Coordinates of C-alpha atoms and ligand atoms in Angstrom, one line a residue:
M1 CA 0.0 0.0 0.0
S2 CA 1.4 3.4 -1.0
G3 CA -0.6 5.3 1.6
V4 CA -1.6 8.0 -0.9
V5 CA -4.2 10.3 0.5
V6 CA -7.1 10.9 -1.9
S7 CA -7.9 14.6 -2.3
Q8 CA -11.4 15.5 -1.3
N9 CA -11.4 17.9 -4.3
E10 CA -11.1 14.8 -6.5
V11 CA -13.8 13.0 -4.6
L12 CA -16.2 15.9 -4.9
F13 CA -15.4 16.5 -8.6
E14 CA -16.1 12.9 -9.4
R15 CA -19.4 13.1 -7.5
A16 CA -20.4 16.5 -9.0
Q17 CA -20.0 15.2 -12.5
K18 CA -22.8 12.7 -12.0
T19 CA -25.5 15.2 -11.6
I20 CA -24.0 18.5 -12.8
P21 CA -22.8 18.9 -16.4
G22 CA -19.0 19.0 -16.2
G23 CA -19.3 19.1 -12.4
V24 CA -19.7 22.9 -12.4
N25 CA -22.3 25.6 -12.6
S26 CA -20.2 27.9 -14.6
P27 CA -17.7 26.5 -17.2
V28 CA -14.4 28.2 -16.3
R29 CA -14.6 26.6 -12.9
A30 CA -14.0 23.2 -14.4
F31 CA -10.2 24.0 -15.0
R32 CA -10.6 22.8 -18.6
S33 CA -8.1 25.3 -20.0
V34 CA -5.4 24.6 -17.4
G35 CA -6.2 20.9 -16.8
G36 CA -6.3 19.1 -13.4
T37 CA -8.9 19.0 -10.6
P38 CA -10.9 22.1 -9.7
R39 CA -10.7 23.1 -6.0
F40 CA -13.9 22.9 -4.1
F41 CA -14.1 25.6 -1.5
K42 CA -15.4 25.3 2.0
R43 CA -15.0 28.8 3.3
A44 CA -13.2 32.1 2.7
N45 CA -12.0 35.0 4.9
G46 CA -10.2 38.2 4.0
P47 CA -7.6 37.3 1.3
Y48 CA -7.9 33.6 1.9
V49 CA -9.9 30.6 0.7
W50 CA -9.9 27.0 2.0
D51 CA -10.5 24.0 -0.2
A52 CA -12.1 20.6 0.6
D53 CA -8.7 19.4 1.9
D54 CA -8.5 22.4 4.2
K55 CA -5.6 23.7 2.2
R56 CA -5.4 27.5 2.4
Y57 CA -4.8 29.7 -0.6
I58 CA -4.2 33.4 -1.1
D59 CA -7.1 34.2 -3.4
Y60 CA -6.6 36.4 -6.4
I61 CA -10.1 35.8 -7.9
G62 CA -12.3 37.2 -5.1
S63 CA -15.4 35.5 -6.6
W64 CA -14.4 37.1 -10.0
G65 CA -14.4 40.6 -8.5
P66 CA -17.1 41.1 -5.8
A67 CA -14.8 40.4 -2.8
V68 CA -13.1 43.8 -3.0
L69 CA -13.4 44.2 0.8
G70 CA -11.9 40.8 1.3
H71 CA -14.1 37.7 1.9
A72 CA -16.8 37.6 4.6
H73 CA -16.3 41.2 5.8
P74 CA -18.0 41.3 9.2
E75 CA -20.2 44.3 8.5
V76 CA -21.4 42.8 5.2
I77 CA -22.2 39.5 7.0
K78 CA -24.1 41.4 9.7
A79 CA -26.1 43.4 7.2
V80 CA -27.1 40.1 5.4
Q81 CA -28.1 38.4 8.6
D82 CA -30.2 41.4 9.7
A83 CA -31.9 41.6 6.3
A84 CA -32.6 37.9 6.2
V85 CA -34.3 38.0 9.6
G86 CA -36.7 40.6 8.1
G87 CA -37.8 38.4 5.2
L88 CA -35.9 37.0 2.2
S89 CA -38.0 38.4 -0.6
F90 CA -41.2 40.3 -1.0
G91 CA -41.7 40.8 -4.7
A92 CA -42.7 44.4 -3.9
P93 CA -40.7 47.6 -3.6
T94 CA -38.6 48.4 -0.5
E95 CA -36.8 51.5 0.8
G96 CA -33.4 49.7 0.5
E97 CA -33.7 49.6 -3.3
I98 CA -34.2 53.4 -3.3
V99 CA -31.1 53.9 -1.2
M100 CA -29.2 51.5 -3.5
A101 CA -30.3 53.4 -6.6
E102 CA -29.5 56.8 -4.9
T103 CA -26.0 55.5 -4.0
L104 CA -25.3 54.3 -7.6
C105 CA -26.6 57.5 -9.1
E106 CA -24.6 59.6 -6.7
M107 CA -21.3 57.7 -7.3
L108 CA -21.6 57.5 -11.1
P109 CA -22.4 60.9 -12.5
S110 CA -23.5 59.4 -15.9
M111 CA -26.2 57.5 -14.1
E112 CA -29.5 59.5 -13.8
Q113 CA -31.7 56.5 -13.3
V114 CA -31.0 52.8 -12.6
R115 CA -32.8 49.5 -12.5
L116 CA -31.6 46.6 -10.4
V117 CA -31.5 43.0 -11.7
S118 CA -30.0 39.8 -10.5
S119 CA -26.9 39.3 -12.6
G120 CA -24.5 41.0 -15.0
T121 CA -26.0 39.0 -17.9
E122 CA -29.4 40.3 -17.1
A123 CA -28.0 43.9 -17.0
T124 CA -26.3 43.7 -20.4
M125 CA -29.2 41.8 -22.0
S126 CA -31.7 44.5 -20.8
A127 CA -29.4 47.4 -21.7
I128 CA -29.2 46.0 -25.3
R129 CA -33.0 45.6 -25.6
L130 CA -33.4 49.1 -24.2
A131 CA -30.9 50.6 -26.7
R132 CA -32.8 48.9 -29.5
G133 CA -36.1 50.0 -28.3
F134 CA -34.9 53.6 -27.8
T135 CA -33.3 53.9 -31.2
G136 CA -35.7 51.7 -33.2
R137 CA -32.6 50.0 -34.7
D138 CA -31.3 46.4 -34.6
T139 CA -27.6 46.3 -35.1
I140 CA -25.3 46.1 -32.1
V141 CA -21.5 46.4 -32.1
K142 CA -19.1 44.6 -29.8
F143 CA -15.4 43.8 -29.7
E144 CA -13.6 40.6 -30.0
G145 CA -12.5 39.2 -26.6
C146 CA -15.1 41.3 -24.7
Y147 CA -17.5 39.2 -22.6
H148 CA -20.9 40.7 -21.8
G149 CA -22.6 37.7 -20.2
H150 CA -24.4 34.9 -22.0
A151 CA -27.4 36.5 -23.7
D152 CA -27.8 35.3 -27.3
S153 CA -26.8 38.3 -29.3
L154 CA -23.8 38.9 -27.1
L155 CA -22.3 35.4 -27.4
V156 CA -20.9 36.3 -30.8
K157 CA -17.1 36.4 -30.9
A158 CA -16.0 37.3 -34.4
G159 CA -16.6 36.7 -38.0
S160 CA -13.6 37.6 -40.2
G161 CA -13.4 41.0 -38.7
L162 CA -14.7 44.3 -40.0
L163 CA -18.1 44.5 -41.6
T164 CA -18.6 40.7 -41.7
F165 CA -21.6 39.3 -40.0
G166 CA -20.9 37.7 -36.7
N167 CA -20.6 34.0 -36.3
P168 CA -22.2 32.6 -33.1
T169 CA -19.6 31.4 -30.6
S170 CA -22.1 29.2 -28.9
A171 CA -24.2 26.5 -30.4
G172 CA -27.8 27.3 -30.0
V173 CA -27.6 31.0 -31.0
P174 CA -29.6 31.3 -34.3
E175 CA -27.8 32.9 -37.2
D176 CA -30.8 35.2 -37.4
F177 CA -29.8 36.7 -34.0
A178 CA -26.1 36.7 -34.6
K179 CA -26.4 38.6 -37.9
H180 CA -27.4 41.7 -36.0
T181 CA -24.1 41.7 -34.0
R182 CA -21.0 43.3 -35.6
V183 CA -17.7 42.3 -34.0
L184 CA -14.7 44.6 -34.3
D185 CA -11.1 44.5 -32.9
Y186 CA -10.6 46.1 -29.6
N187 CA -8.6 49.4 -29.7
N188 CA -9.0 49.6 -33.5
V189 CA -10.2 53.1 -34.3
E190 CA -10.0 52.7 -38.1
Q191 CA -12.5 49.8 -38.1
L192 CA -14.9 51.9 -36.0
H193 CA -14.8 54.8 -38.5
E194 CA -15.3 52.5 -41.4
L195 CA -18.3 50.7 -39.8
F196 CA -20.0 53.9 -38.8
K197 CA -19.4 55.5 -42.2
A198 CA -21.0 52.4 -43.9
S199 CA -23.9 51.7 -41.6
G200 CA -24.0 54.3 -38.8
S201 CA -27.7 54.9 -39.1
S202 CA -28.6 51.2 -38.4
I203 CA -26.5 50.9 -35.2
A204 CA -28.5 50.8 -32.1
C205 CA -25.6 50.6 -29.7
V206 CA -22.0 49.9 -29.1
I207 CA -21.3 47.8 -26.0
V208 CA -17.7 47.7 -24.7
E209 CA -15.7 46.6 -21.7
P210 CA -14.1 50.1 -21.3
V211 CA -11.1 48.3 -19.7
A212 CA -11.3 44.7 -20.9
G213 CA -11.0 42.0 -18.2
N214 CA -12.4 38.9 -19.9
M215 CA -9.5 38.4 -22.3
N216 CA -7.0 39.0 -19.5
L217 CA -6.5 42.7 -18.6
I218 CA -6.4 44.9 -21.7
R219 CA -6.3 48.7 -21.5
P220 CA -8.2 50.8 -24.0
S221 CA -6.3 53.7 -25.7
H222 CA -7.8 57.1 -25.0
E223 CA -8.3 57.5 -28.7
F224 CA -10.4 54.3 -28.8
L225 CA -12.8 55.4 -26.1
N226 CA -13.0 59.0 -27.3
T227 CA -13.7 57.8 -30.9
L228 CA -16.5 55.6 -29.5
R229 CA -18.1 58.5 -27.7
E230 CA -17.8 60.8 -30.7
L231 CA -19.2 58.3 -33.3
C232 CA -22.1 57.2 -31.1
T233 CA -23.1 60.8 -30.5
Q234 CA -22.8 61.7 -34.2
H235 CA -24.8 58.8 -35.4
G236 CA -27.4 58.6 -32.6
A237 CA -26.2 55.3 -31.3
V238 CA -26.3 54.4 -27.6
L239 CA -22.9 53.9 -26.0
I240 CA -23.0 51.2 -23.3
F241 CA -20.1 50.8 -20.9
D242 CA -20.2 47.3 -19.6
E243 CA -18.7 48.0 -16.1
V244 CA -19.9 44.8 -14.6
M245 CA -16.3 44.0 -13.8
T246 CA -14.7 47.4 -13.7
G247 CA -17.4 49.3 -11.8
F248 CA -16.1 50.2 -8.3
R249 CA -13.1 48.0 -9.1
V250 CA -10.7 50.3 -11.0
G251 CA -11.9 53.4 -9.0
P252 CA -14.9 55.0 -7.3
Q253 CA -16.4 56.0 -10.7
G254 CA -15.3 53.0 -12.7
V255 CA -13.5 53.4 -16.0
Q256 CA -15.7 56.3 -17.0
G257 CA -14.2 58.2 -14.0
V258 CA -10.6 57.2 -14.8
Y259 CA -10.9 58.1 -18.5
G260 CA -13.3 61.0 -18.2
I261 CA -15.9 59.7 -20.7
T262 CA -19.6 59.7 -20.2
P263 CA -21.5 56.7 -21.6
D264 CA -25.2 56.8 -22.3
L265 CA -25.8 53.5 -20.4
T266 CA -23.7 51.6 -17.8
T267 CA -24.1 48.0 -16.8
L268 CA -23.0 46.9 -13.3
G269 CA -22.8 43.6 -11.4
K270 CA -20.2 41.8 -9.3
I271 CA -19.1 44.3 -6.7
I272 CA -22.4 46.1 -6.3
G273 CA -23.9 42.8 -4.9
G274 CA -21.1 42.5 -2.4
G275 CA -21.1 38.7 -3.1
M276 CA -24.8 38.3 -3.5
P277 CA -26.5 38.0 -6.9
M278 CA -27.1 41.5 -8.2
G279 CA -26.7 43.5 -11.4
A280 CA -27.9 46.9 -12.5
F281 CA -28.2 49.0 -15.7
G282 CA -28.8 52.7 -15.9
G283 CA -27.9 56.0 -17.4
R284 CA -29.6 58.8 -19.3
K285 CA -33.1 59.5 -18.0
D286 CA -34.6 59.9 -21.5
I287 CA -33.4 56.4 -22.4
M288 CA -34.4 54.8 -19.1
A289 CA -37.9 56.3 -19.6
C290 CA -38.5 53.7 -22.4
I291 CA -38.6 50.9 -19.8
A292 CA -41.9 49.4 -18.6
P293 CA -44.0 50.5 -16.8
L294 CA -43.1 54.0 -18.2
G295 CA -42.3 52.9 -21.8
P296 CA -42.7 50.0 -24.3
V297 CA -39.4 48.1 -23.5
Y298 CA -40.3 45.2 -21.3
Q299 CA -38.0 44.1 -18.5
A300 CA -38.8 42.5 -15.1
G301 CA -37.5 40.2 -12.4
T302 CA -39.1 38.2 -9.5
L303 CA -36.1 38.7 -7.3
S304 CA -34.9 42.0 -8.7
G305 CA -33.9 44.3 -5.8
N306 CA -33.8 41.4 -3.4
P307 CA -33.6 42.8 0.1
V308 CA -30.7 40.5 1.2
A309 CA -28.7 41.2 -1.9
V310 CA -29.4 44.9 -1.5
A311 CA -28.2 44.8 2.1
A312 CA -24.9 43.2 1.1
G313 CA -24.5 45.6 -1.8
L314 CA -25.3 48.7 0.1
T315 CA -23.0 47.9 3.0
T316 CA -20.2 47.1 0.5
M317 CA -20.7 50.4 -1.3
C318 CA -20.7 52.3 2.0
L319 CA -17.4 50.7 3.0
L320 CA -15.6 51.3 -0.3
K321 CA -16.7 55.0 -0.2
Q322 CA -14.4 55.4 2.8
E323 CA -11.4 57.8 2.5
G324 CA -8.3 56.2 1.0
F325 CA -10.0 53.0 0.0
Y326 CA -9.0 53.1 -3.7
Q327 CA -5.5 54.5 -2.9
T328 CA -4.9 51.4 -0.8
L329 CA -6.5 49.0 -3.3
E330 CA -4.4 50.4 -6.1
A331 CA -1.2 50.5 -4.1
Q332 CA -1.5 46.9 -3.1
T333 CA -2.3 45.8 -6.6
R334 CA 0.7 47.7 -7.9
K335 CA 3.0 46.0 -5.3
L336 CA 1.7 42.6 -6.5
V337 CA 2.4 43.5 -10.1
E338 CA 6.0 44.6 -9.2
A339 CA 6.5 41.4 -7.3
F340 CA 5.4 39.4 -10.4
N341 CA 7.7 41.4 -12.7
Q342 CA 10.7 41.4 -10.4
V343 CA 10.7 37.6 -9.7
A344 CA 9.9 36.7 -13.3
Y345 CA 12.9 38.9 -14.5
A346 CA 15.2 37.3 -12.0
H347 CA 14.2 33.9 -13.4
G348 CA 14.7 35.1 -17.0
E349 CA 11.1 34.4 -17.9
T350 CA 9.4 36.0 -20.9
F351 CA 6.7 37.7 -18.8
C352 CA 5.0 40.9 -17.9
A353 CA 2.3 42.2 -15.7
D354 CA 0.0 45.2 -15.5
S355 CA -2.7 46.6 -13.3
I356 CA -5.4 49.3 -13.1
G357 CA -7.0 50.1 -9.8
G358 CA -7.7 46.7 -8.1
M359 CA -7.4 44.5 -11.1
F360 CA -4.3 43.0 -12.7
G361 CA -3.1 40.9 -15.7
I362 CA -0.2 38.6 -16.0
Y363 CA 1.1 37.7 -19.5
F364 CA 3.6 35.2 -20.7
S365 CA 4.7 37.6 -23.5
E366 CA 7.3 40.3 -24.0
K367 CA 5.0 43.2 -23.8
V368 CA 1.5 44.0 -22.4
P369 CA -1.0 43.0 -25.1
T370 CA -3.5 45.5 -26.5
T371 CA -5.8 43.2 -28.6
F372 CA -7.4 39.8 -28.4
A373 CA -4.9 38.6 -31.1
E374 CA -1.9 39.6 -29.0
V375 CA -3.3 37.9 -25.9
S376 CA -3.9 34.8 -27.9
A377 CA -0.2 34.9 -29.1
S378 CA 1.1 34.7 -25.5
N379 CA 2.5 31.4 -24.2
R380 CA -0.5 29.7 -22.7
D381 CA 1.4 26.4 -22.1
R382 CA 3.8 28.3 -19.8
F383 CA 0.8 30.0 -18.1
N384 CA -0.8 26.6 -17.4
K385 CA 2.4 25.2 -15.8
F386 CA 2.8 28.4 -13.7
F387 CA -0.8 28.3 -12.7
H388 CA -0.4 24.8 -11.2
A389 CA 2.9 25.6 -9.6
M390 CA 1.2 28.6 -7.9
L391 CA -1.6 26.4 -6.7
D392 CA 0.9 24.0 -5.2
A393 CA 2.6 27.0 -3.5
G394 CA -0.8 28.1 -2.0
V395 CA -1.9 30.9 -4.4
Y396 CA -5.2 30.7 -6.3
L397 CA -5.0 32.5 -9.7
A398 CA -7.8 32.5 -12.3
P399 CA -7.6 29.2 -14.1
S400 CA -7.2 30.7 -17.6
A401 CA -4.7 32.9 -19.4
Y402 CA -7.8 34.9 -20.6
E403 CA -8.8 36.2 -17.2
A404 CA -7.8 39.2 -15.2
G405 CA -7.0 38.9 -11.5
F406 CA -8.4 40.7 -8.5
V407 CA -7.0 42.1 -5.3
S408 CA -8.8 43.1 -2.1
V409 CA -7.9 45.6 0.5
T410 CA -7.2 42.7 2.9
H411 CA -4.2 41.8 0.6
D412 CA -1.8 43.7 2.9
D413 CA 2.0 43.8 2.6
A414 CA 2.5 40.5 4.4
V415 CA 0.1 38.8 2.0
I416 CA 1.8 40.3 -1.0
E417 CA 5.2 39.3 0.4
A418 CA 4.0 35.7 0.9
T419 CA 2.7 35.8 -2.7
K420 CA 6.1 36.9 -3.9
V421 CA 7.8 33.9 -2.1
A422 CA 5.2 31.7 -3.9
I423 CA 5.9 33.2 -7.3
D424 CA 9.6 32.6 -6.8
R425 CA 8.9 28.9 -5.8
A426 CA 6.6 28.5 -8.7
F427 CA 9.0 29.8 -11.3
A428 CA 11.8 27.6 -9.8
A429 CA 9.5 24.6 -10.0
I430 CA 8.7 25.0 -13.7
K431 CA 12.4 25.7 -14.8
Ligands
LIG501 C1 -19.0 38.9 -15.3 C2 -19.4 39.8 -16.4 C3 -20.7 39.8 -17.0 C4 -21.7 38.8 -16.7 O1 -22.1 38.9 -15.4 P1 -22.8 37.6 -14.7 O2 -23.2 38.1 -13.3 O3 -21.8 36.5 -14.7 O4 -24.0 37.3 -15.5 C5 -20.9 40.7 -18.0 N1 -20.0 41.6 -18.4 C6 -18.8 41.7 -17.9 C7 -17.8 42.7 -18.3 C8 -18.4 40.7 -16.9 O5 -17.2 40.8 -16.4

């Protein structure tokens, strides 16, 4: 007998696959792109998560963004407990929803009115419908590598680039839907000009991750975002900033605050729910007035504005409004990126890292990519090896070279220093 201890993660993964397709309720969790067994988590606190074997990891996913205060913040937990005692859901309006809407509108100057939903997907799907209803046009424009949730018309990746009709990325999306979605290259201003010149009057909206975080972290050029704003205004198209990930992550006013650009509509999710299911979409009052019950664009939700989710979200928003919150978040993320770069350099790796606010990207390439094609050209095999070496060393990174990473304010200097030691061990292990 070898005495090998079976990992509980493996036991659970085997069991999960019997009743859940692929063993997971959201595909990237299955570790398909990096291989190996996904970690099943039991609990989380501050910067840490514990798996089914009680192994502790420093967590750089933070539930894909929401855990910006660190996991299980005591004030958020207390707010959730108090709300739960008062009833889990009413299907009727509450005062908490008003406070949540007031808070969002106060923090994001572009947001005059807002509606709460239960996920980022619902937010983007509703914003697209609204833009179409408002303009009376069908065509929507998105960018390759940007993810906007899994609504049909947004699950279109790319045809052969400019002016070609989109090909559905997912099976089950009818060509009839996909043909209304045009896909352009991120950061490509010429393609934008060409498309608007050729068909500007049929474009209902452009939806963009104003800093992309779903093809690893990609910064927009100022010219790209400025051109988007100008062309949408000129042609009467609605500019939608999908800030589901970047909202309250890159700064107190999202990317629109960092770059000084005012979108017509903004979609939110992740952080605004504080770890509970919540999304939101909002913006110009004249556009929002098209939604039912005021206007003809239908949108609804049994659990929209759920009191427990609102309690978690509001408490989170209050805490991140505190003086110095974003300075700390940004500084810690910067320190992490420097640690990655320093250690990689010492090991002679082809590697670079970048960050904006509380999100970061690591790339196995010589320079920081600016397009989906450049991200795709990075060394994914090397990433996968590094990912597993980091897991062994007790650091949980996103299980794909196409995802950004997230830091919380509980990632203090000691945690960053421990991460740096793990990075050194991981690079040594994959020599
Ligand atoms: C996560 C994400 C979504 C989808 O949000 P869900 O809550 O997963 O439906 C949409 N857009 C962006 C930019 C995201 O990062």
